Coordinates of C-alpha atoms in Angstrom, one line a residue:
X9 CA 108.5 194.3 361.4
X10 CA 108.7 193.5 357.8
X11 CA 108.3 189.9 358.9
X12 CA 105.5 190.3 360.9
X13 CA 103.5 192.4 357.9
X14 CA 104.2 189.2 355.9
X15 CA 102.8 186.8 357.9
X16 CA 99.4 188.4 358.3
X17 CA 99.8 189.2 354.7
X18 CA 100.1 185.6 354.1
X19 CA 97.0 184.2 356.6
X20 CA 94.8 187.2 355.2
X21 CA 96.0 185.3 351.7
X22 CA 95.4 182.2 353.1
X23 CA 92.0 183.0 354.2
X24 CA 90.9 184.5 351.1
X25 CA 92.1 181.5 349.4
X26 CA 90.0 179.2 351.5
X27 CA 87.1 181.2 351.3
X28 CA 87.3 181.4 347.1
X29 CA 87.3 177.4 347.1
X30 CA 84.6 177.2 349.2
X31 CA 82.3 180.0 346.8
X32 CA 84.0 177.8 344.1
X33 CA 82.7 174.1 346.0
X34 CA 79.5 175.8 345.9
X35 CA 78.9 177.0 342.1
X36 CA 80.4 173.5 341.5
X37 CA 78.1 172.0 343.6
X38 CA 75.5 174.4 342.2
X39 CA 76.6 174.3 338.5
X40 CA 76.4 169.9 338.5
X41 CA 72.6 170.1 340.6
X42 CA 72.2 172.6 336.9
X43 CA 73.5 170.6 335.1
X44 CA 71.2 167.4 335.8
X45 CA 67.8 169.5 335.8
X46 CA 69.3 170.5 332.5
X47 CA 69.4 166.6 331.6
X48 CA 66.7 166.1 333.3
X49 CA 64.6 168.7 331.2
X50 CA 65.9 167.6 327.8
X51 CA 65.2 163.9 329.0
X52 CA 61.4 165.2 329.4
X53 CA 61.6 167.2 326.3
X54 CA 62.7 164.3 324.5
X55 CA 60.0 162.3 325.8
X56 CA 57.2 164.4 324.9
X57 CA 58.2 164.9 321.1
X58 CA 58.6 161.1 321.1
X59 CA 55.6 160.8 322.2
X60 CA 54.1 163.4 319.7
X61 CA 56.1 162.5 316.4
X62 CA 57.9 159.5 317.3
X63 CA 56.9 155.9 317.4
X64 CA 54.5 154.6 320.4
X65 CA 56.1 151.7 321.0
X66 CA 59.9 150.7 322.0
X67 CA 59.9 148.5 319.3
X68 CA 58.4 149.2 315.6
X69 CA 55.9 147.2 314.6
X70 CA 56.1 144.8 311.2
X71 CA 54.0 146.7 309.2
X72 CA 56.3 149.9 309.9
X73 CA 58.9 147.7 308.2
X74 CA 57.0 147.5 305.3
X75 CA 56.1 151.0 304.2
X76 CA 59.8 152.3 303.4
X77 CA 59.9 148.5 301.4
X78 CA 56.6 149.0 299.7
X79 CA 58.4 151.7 297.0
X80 CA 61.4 149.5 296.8
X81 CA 59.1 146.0 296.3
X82 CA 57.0 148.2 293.1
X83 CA 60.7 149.2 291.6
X84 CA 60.8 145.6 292.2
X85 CA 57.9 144.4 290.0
X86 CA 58.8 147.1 287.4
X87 CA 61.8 146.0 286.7
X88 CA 60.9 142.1 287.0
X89 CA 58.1 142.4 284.4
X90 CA 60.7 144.5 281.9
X91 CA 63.2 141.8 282.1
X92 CA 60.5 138.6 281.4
X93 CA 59.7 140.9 278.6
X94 CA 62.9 141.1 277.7
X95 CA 63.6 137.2 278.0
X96 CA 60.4 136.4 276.1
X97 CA 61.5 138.9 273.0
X98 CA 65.1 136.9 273.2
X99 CA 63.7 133.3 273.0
X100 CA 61.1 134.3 270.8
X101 CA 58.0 134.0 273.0
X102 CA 54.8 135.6 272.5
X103 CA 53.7 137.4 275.5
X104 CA 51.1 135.2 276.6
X105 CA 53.4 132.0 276.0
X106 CA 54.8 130.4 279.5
X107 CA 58.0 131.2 280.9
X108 CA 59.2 130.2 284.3
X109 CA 56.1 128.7 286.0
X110 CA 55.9 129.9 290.0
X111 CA 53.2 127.1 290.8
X112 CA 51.2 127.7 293.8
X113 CA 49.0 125.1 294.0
X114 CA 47.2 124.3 297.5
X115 CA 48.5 127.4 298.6
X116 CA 44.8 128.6 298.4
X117 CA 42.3 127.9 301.2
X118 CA 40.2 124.8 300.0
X119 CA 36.9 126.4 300.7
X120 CA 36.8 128.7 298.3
X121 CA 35.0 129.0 294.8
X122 CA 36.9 127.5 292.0
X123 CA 36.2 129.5 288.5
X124 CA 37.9 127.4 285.7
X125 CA 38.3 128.1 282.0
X126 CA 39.9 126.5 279.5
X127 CA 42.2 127.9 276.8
X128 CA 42.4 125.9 273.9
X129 CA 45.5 126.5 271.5
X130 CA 44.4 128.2 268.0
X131 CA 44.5 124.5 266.3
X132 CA 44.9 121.0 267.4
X133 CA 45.3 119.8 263.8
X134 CA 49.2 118.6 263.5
X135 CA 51.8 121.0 261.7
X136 CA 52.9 117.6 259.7
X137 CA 49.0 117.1 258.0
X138 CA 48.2 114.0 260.3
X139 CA 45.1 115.1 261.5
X140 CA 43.8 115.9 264.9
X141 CA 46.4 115.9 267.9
X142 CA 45.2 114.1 271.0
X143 CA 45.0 115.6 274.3
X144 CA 47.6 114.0 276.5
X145 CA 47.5 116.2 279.7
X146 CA 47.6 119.7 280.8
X147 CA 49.0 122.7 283.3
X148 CA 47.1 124.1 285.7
X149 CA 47.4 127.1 287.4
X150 CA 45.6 128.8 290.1
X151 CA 45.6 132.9 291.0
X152 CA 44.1 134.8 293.8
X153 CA 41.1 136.9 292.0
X154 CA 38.7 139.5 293.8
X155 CA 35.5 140.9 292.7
X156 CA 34.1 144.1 294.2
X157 CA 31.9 143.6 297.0
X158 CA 28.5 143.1 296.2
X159 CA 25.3 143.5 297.8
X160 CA 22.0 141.8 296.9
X161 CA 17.9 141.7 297.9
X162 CA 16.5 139.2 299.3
X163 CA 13.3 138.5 298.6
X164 CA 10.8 136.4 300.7
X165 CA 7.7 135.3 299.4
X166 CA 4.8 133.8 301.9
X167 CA 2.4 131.9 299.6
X168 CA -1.1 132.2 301.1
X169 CA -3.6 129.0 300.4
X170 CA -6.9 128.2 300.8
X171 CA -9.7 125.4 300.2
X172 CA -11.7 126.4 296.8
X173 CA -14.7 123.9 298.3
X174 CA -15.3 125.3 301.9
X175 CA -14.0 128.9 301.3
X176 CA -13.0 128.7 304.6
X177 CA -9.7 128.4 306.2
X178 CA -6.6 130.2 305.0
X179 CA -2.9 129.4 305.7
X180 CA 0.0 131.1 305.6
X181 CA 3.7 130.5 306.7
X182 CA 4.0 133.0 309.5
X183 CA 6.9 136.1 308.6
X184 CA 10.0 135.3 310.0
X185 CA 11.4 137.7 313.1
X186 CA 14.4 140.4 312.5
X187 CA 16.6 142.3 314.1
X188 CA 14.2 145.5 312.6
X189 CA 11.1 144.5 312.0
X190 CA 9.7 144.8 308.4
X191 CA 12.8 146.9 308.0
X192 CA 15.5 147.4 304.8
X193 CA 18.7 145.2 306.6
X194 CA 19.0 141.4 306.8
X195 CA 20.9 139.9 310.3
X196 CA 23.9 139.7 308.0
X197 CA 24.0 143.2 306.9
X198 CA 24.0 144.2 310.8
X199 CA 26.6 142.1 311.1
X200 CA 29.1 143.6 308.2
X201 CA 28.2 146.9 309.4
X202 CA 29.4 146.1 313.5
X203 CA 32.5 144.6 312.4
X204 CA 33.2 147.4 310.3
X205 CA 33.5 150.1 312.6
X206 CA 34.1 147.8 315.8
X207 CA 36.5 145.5 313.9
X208 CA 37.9 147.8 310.7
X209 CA 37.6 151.4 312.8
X210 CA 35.3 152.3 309.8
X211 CA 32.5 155.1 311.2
X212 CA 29.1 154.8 310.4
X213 CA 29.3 158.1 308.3
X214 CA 32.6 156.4 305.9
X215 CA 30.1 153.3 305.4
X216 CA 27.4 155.6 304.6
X217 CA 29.4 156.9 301.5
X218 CA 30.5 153.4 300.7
X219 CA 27.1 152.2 300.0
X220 CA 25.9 155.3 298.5
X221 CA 29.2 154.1 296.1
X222 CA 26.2 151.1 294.8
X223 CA 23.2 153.5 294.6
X224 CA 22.1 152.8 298.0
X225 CA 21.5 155.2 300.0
X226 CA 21.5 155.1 304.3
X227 CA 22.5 157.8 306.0
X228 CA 24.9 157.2 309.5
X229 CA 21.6 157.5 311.7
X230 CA 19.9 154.6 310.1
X231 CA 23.4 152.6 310.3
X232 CA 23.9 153.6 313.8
X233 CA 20.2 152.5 315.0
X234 CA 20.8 149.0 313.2
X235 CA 23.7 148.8 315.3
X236 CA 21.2 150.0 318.7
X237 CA 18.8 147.2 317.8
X238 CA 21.5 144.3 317.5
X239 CA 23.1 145.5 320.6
X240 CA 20.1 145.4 322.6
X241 CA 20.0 141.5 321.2
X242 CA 23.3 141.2 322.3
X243 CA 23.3 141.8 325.5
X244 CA 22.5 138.2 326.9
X245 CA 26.2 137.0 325.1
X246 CA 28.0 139.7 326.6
X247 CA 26.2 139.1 330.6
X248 CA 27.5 135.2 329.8
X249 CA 30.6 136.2 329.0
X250 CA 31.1 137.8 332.4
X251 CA 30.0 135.2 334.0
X252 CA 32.9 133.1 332.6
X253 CA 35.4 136.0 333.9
X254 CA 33.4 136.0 337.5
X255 CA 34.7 132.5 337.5
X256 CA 38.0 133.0 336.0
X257 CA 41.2 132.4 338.6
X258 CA 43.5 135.2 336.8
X259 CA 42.3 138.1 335.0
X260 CA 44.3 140.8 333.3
X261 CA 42.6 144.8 333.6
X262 CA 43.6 148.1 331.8
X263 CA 41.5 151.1 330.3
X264 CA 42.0 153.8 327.3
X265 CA 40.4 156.9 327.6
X266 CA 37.2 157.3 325.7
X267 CA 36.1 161.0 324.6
X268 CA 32.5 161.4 324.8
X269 CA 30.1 164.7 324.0
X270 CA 29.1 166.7 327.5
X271 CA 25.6 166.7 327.0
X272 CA 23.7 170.6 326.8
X273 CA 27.5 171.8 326.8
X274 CA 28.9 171.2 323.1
X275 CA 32.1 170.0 324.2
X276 CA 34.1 166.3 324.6
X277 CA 34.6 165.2 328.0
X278 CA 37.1 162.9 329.0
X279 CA 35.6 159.1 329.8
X280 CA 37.2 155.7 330.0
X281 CA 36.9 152.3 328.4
X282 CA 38.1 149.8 331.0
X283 CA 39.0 146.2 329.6
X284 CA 38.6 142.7 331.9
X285 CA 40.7 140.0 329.9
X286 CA 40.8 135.9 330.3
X287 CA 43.5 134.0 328.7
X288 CA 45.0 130.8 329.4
X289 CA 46.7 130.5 325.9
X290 CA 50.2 130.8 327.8
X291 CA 49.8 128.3 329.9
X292 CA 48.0 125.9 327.8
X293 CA 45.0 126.4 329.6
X294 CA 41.8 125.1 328.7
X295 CA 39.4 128.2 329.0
X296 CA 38.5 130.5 326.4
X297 CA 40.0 133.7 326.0
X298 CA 37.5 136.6 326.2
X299 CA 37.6 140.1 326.7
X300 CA 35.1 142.6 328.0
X301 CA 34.5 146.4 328.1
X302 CA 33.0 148.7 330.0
X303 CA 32.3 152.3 330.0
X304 CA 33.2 154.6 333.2
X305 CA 33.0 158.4 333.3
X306 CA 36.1 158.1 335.4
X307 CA 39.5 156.6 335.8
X308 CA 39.4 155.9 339.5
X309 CA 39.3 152.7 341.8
X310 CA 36.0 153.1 342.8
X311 CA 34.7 151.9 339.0
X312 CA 37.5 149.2 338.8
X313 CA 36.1 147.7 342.2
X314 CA 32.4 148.1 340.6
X315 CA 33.4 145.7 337.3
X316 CA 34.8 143.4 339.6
X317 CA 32.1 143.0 342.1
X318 CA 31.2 139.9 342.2
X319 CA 34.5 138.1 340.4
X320 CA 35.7 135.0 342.3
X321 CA 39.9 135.4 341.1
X322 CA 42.7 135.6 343.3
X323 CA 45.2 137.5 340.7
X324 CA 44.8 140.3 338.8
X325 CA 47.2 141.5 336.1
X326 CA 47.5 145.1 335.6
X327 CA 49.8 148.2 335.2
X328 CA 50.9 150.2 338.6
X329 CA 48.2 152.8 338.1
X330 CA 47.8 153.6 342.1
X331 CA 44.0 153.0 341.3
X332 CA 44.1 149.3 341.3
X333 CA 45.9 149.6 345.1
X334 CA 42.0 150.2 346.9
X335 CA 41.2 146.2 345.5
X336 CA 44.1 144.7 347.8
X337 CA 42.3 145.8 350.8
X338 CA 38.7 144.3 349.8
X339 CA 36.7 142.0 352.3
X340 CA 35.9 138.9 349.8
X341 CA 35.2 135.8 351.1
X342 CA 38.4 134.4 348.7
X343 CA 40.4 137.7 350.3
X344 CA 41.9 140.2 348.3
X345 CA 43.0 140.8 345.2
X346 CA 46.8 139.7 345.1
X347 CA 48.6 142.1 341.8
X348 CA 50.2 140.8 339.5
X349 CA 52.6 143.7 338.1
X350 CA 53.7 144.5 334.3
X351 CA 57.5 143.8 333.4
X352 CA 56.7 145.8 329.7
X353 CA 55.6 148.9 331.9
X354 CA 59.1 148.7 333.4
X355 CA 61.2 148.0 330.8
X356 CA 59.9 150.4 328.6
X357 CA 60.8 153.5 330.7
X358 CA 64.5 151.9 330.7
X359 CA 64.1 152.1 326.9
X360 CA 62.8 155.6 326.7
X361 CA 65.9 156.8 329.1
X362 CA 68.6 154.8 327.4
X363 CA 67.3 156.2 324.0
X364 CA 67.2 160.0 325.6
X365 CA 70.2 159.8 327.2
X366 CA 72.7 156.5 326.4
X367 CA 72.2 155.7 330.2
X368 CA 74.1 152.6 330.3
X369 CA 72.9 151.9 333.3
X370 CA 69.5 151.9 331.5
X371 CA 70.8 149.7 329.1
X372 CA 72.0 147.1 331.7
X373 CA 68.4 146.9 333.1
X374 CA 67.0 146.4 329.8
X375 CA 69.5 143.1 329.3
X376 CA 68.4 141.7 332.0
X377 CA 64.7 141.9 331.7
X378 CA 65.3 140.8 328.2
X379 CA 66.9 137.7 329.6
X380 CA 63.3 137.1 331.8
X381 CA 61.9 137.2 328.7
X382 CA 64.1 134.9 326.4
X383 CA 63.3 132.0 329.3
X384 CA 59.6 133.1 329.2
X385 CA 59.6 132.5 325.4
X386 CA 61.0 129.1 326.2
X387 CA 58.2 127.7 327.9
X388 CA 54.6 129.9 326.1
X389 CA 52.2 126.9 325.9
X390 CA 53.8 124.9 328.4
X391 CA 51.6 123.7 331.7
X392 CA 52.1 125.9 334.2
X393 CA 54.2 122.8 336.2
X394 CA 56.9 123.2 333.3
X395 CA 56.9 126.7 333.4
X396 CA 57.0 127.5 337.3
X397 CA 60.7 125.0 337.0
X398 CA 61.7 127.0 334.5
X399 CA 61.2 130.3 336.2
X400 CA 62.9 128.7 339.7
X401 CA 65.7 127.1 337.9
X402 CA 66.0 130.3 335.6
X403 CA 64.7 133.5 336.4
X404 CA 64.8 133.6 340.1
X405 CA 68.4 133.8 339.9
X406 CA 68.4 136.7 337.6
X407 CA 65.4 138.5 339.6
X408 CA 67.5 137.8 343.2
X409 CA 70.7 139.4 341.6
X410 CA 68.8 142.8 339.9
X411 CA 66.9 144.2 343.3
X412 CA 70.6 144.5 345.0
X413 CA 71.9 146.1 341.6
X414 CA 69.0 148.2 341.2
X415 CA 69.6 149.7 345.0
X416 CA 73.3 150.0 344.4
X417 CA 72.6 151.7 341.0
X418 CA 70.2 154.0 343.2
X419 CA 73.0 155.3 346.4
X420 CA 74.9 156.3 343.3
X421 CA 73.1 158.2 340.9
X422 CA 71.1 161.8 342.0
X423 CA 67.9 161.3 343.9
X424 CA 66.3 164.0 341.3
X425 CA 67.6 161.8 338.3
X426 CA 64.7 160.2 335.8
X427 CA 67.2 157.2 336.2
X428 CA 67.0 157.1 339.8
X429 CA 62.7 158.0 339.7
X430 CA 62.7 154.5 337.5
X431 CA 64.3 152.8 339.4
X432 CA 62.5 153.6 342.6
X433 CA 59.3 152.6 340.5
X434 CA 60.7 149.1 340.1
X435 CA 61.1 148.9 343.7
X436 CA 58.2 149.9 344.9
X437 CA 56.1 147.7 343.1
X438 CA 58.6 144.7 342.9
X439 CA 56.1 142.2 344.9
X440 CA 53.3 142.6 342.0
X441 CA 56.9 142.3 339.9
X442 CA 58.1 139.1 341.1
X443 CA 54.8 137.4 341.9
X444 CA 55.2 135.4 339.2
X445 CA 58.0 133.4 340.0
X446 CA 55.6 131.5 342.3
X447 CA 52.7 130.2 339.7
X448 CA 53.4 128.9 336.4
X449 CA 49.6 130.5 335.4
X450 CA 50.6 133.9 335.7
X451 CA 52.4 136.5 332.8
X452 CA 54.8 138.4 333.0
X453 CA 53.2 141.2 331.4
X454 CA 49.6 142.3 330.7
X455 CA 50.1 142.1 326.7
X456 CA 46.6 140.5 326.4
X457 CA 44.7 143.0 327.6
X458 CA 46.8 145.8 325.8
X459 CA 46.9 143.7 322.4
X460 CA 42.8 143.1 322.9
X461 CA 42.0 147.2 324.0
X462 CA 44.3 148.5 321.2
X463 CA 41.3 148.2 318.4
X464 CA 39.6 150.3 320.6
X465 CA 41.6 153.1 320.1
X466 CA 42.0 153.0 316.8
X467 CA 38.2 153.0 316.4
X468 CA 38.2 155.6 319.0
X469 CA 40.4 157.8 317.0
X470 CA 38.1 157.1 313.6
X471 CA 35.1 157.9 315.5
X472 CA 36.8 161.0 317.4
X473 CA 34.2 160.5 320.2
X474 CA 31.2 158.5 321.2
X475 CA 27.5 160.2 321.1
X476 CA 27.0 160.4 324.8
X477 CA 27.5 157.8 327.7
X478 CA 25.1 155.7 326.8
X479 CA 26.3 155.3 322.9
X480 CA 29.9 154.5 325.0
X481 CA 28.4 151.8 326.7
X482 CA 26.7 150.0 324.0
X483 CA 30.3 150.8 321.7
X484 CA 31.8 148.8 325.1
X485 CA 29.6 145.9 324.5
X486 CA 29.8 145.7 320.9
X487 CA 33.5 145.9 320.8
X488 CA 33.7 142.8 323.3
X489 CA 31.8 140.8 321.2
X490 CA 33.9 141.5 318.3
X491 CA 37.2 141.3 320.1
X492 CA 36.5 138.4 321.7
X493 CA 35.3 136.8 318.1
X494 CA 39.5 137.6 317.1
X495 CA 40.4 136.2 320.2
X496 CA 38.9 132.9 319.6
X497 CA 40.1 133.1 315.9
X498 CA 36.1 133.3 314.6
X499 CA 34.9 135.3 312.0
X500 CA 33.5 137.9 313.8
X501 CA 30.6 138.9 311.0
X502 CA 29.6 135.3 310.2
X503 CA 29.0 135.2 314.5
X504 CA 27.2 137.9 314.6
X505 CA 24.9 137.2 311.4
X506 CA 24.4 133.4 312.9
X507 CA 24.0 134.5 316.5
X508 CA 21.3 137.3 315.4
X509 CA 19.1 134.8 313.8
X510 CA 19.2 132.1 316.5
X511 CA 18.3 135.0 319.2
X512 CA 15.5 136.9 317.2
X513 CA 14.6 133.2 316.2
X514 CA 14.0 132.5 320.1
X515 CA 17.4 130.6 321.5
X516 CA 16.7 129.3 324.6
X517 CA 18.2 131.4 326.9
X518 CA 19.0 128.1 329.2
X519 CA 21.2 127.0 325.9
X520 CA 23.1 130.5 325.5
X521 CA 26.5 128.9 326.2
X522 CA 25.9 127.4 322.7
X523 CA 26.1 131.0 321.2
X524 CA 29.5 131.9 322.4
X525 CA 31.9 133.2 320.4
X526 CA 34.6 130.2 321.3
X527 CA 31.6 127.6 320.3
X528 CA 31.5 128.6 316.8
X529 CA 33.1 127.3 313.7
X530 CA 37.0 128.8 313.7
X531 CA 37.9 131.3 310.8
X532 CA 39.1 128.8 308.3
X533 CA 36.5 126.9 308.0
X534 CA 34.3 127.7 305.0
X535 CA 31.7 129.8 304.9
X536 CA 28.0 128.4 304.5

């Protein structure tokens, strides 16, 4: 009897037993699926106060370098001027005497202006009572001076003559056209006041107080309708200029947002500045580089197809914003367009996770895209021939070993994982990824057009917002004049002021390839 009561004691134990380690599997099971939303939620909350207070890039840019050095570099200087002091006290040097000489002559640009002066020693008779010394050579020296800048008026004159015997006919040299007619600003002060706020992200309303600094005073509506008046010039260059990209093979695309006022409403609407890039640079190409902007009220496909209507290329370079999937399915007579995806967009969600979270699986991905990279950096410049070997003998290897890695990585690692959600985005895209193993022309990034849109912003975050849609589009046009001045390595005011006259002086529009940006004199050339 006894027996008996034990052994049911001992299945009912048994029982029990199993069924606590199967509640326990399942607050395991329930505490680990926790556990990674936990991870998952810091991971995000790490992201967004990166994003807010942290640096926007995975890498810091050389200037960031320089501002913890800039306090260090004046200690520097402080303590480098006390101990010449010092030294010239010691060996018994005035202060203005010479000490070690740092020469750096022809270190200054050639072109520009030279202002000498002489300094002559207190006497040139000799110490010994032999008379005059004679001059048997000198030191030169050259510094770096500045002198605040300065405006002036021009002043025109028109001499009128006529015949003191007939009293008849009269002559006069006709007035000379402007941008505003009988108005304050000469073509070059248009010019100076574009770049600044397209080029240096200074408003209209900063300049304003920047004059008013001289004793002249313009208020930001008189700046801004200068700006109107040249634009409306402007607008032949900028239709040229997309006639080049029509007939461009390979184009890079991206957009920023771009805040605009909501009309009758009082408040900012959200619009977008889209960006069509050419640049051959990386292949050694021969065409120029340009870039052009355009103003949409939206992000979607629909406004990237309208910029493009009409382009001729095969590849487009972009991001994998889903928008850019409607322009694989267009009827063109030279077929779709075939996408080029962005390694940067991929790598740098491998670099926000392995800095949230010391994936080292993250870590492992961003090694080998960096290797992609050290080959591209090989062959920047070379012909596309030289590059597409390098990329066969090279980076195909790497690329044909990282899909299989990436899927193992992925049947190991929780579906609900940020890990495994960037990995799946490498996949998915990997086409527009690997495309350019198979053309030496193409990037492996869209750099270009991000490095070319990113002045943009900045003026976009000066300005706050443009006027209304129509003050965006003409901001778009001026901008991609001025950007594609950089580009091209021109002086983007000198352009402007030279390309002003010729139009207003009547430039044949048959001749406006003459007026490109890429046709004028290169920065370091000297000014007229």
């Amino acid at each position: 009897m006894n027996l008996t009561v034990l052994q049911e004691e001992n299945e009912r134990l048994k029982a029990l037993l199993a069924q606590t380690q199967a509640t326990l599997a399942e607050h395991q099971a329930a505490l680990a699926e926790s556990e990674e939303a936990r991870r998952r939620l810091e991971t995000i909350v790490g992201q967004l106060n990166h994003e807010k207070f942290g640096a926007r890039s995975e890498k810091l840019h050389p200037d960031q370098y320089h501002l913890p050095l800039e306090d260090v570099e004046i200690a520097q200087g402080v303590l480098d001027a006390a101990q010449e002091r010092a030294q010239r006290v010691i060996q018994g040097r005035s202060d203005g005497a010479s000490g070690s000489r740092l020469r750096n002559r022809g270190h200054l640009p050639a072109h520009l202006p030279r202002v000498e002066r002489i300094i002559e020693p207190k006497s040139t008779l000799c110490p010994c009572g032999c008379g005059e010394m004679a001059r048997i050579g000198e030191d030169v020296s050259e510094r770096l001076d500045a002198i605040p800048a300065q405006l002036r008026v021009l002043v025109t004159r028109r001499p009128k003559y006529a015949c003191r015997r007939c009293s008849g006919a009269v002559v006069q040299a006709h007035a000379p056209e402007h941008i505003v007619p009988g108005g304050l600003p000469t073509e070059a002060l248009i010019a100076q006041v574009i770049v600044a706020k397209f080029g240096d992200h200074l408003p209209f309303y900063r300049q304003a107080e920047i004059y008013a600094r001289q004793g002249i005073q313009l208020d930001r509506a008189t700046l801004g309708n200068w700006a109107g008046r040249a634009c409306f010039h402007l607008k032949p260059i900028a239709e040229h200029m997309r006639r080049h990209l029509a007939d461009a093979d390979r184009l890079f695309m991206d957009e920023t947002t771009a805040p605009v006022l909501d009309p009758g409403r009082g408040k900012v609407k959200k619009g977008f500045f889209w960006a069509i890039a050419s640049d051959d640079r990386g292949h050694g190409g021969q065409g120029p580089p340009i870039v052009l902007f355009h103003y949409a009220p939206g992000r979607g496909g629909d406004h990237a197809e309208r910029f493009l209507q009409g382009f001729g290329g095969q590849f487009l370079q972009v991001d994998a914003y889903e928008g850019y999937d409607r322009l694989t399915r267009l009827e063109r007579p030279q077929g779709p367009w075939l996408l080029v995806h962005c390694w940067s967009h991929l790598r740098r969600r491998f670099v926000k996770l392995a800095r949230n979270t010391k994936s080292p699986i993250a870590e492992a991905a961003i090694r080998q895209i960096a290797a992609l990279y050290a080959i591209e950096a090989t062959v920047r410049g070379a012909s596309p021939q030289v590059r597409l070997a390098a990329r066969q003998d090279y980076s195909r290897p790497i690329i044909a070993a990282l899909k299989p890695w990436f899927e193992k990585q992925l049947s190991m690692i929780s579906s609900g994982s940020r890990l495994a959600e960037d990995i799946r985005y490498g996949l998915a895209h990997w086409e527009g990824l690997t495309r350019f193993l198979d053309d030496g022309r193409l990037e492996l990034d869209t750099n270009p057009v991000e490095n070319a849109i990113r002045p943009v912003c900045l003026t976009r975050k000066n300005a706050l917002f443009a006027g209304h849609e129509v003050g965006a589009e003409n901001w778009a046009l001026l901008s991609s004049v001025v950007a594609t001045c950089r580009l091209n390595d021109v002086n983007p005011v000198a352009y402007l002021a030279e390309t002003l006259d010729a139009i207003i002086n009547g430039h044949p529009q048959s001749q406006i390839e003459e007026l490109m940006p890429w046709r004028f004199r290169k920065t370091s050339s000297p000014n007229p």
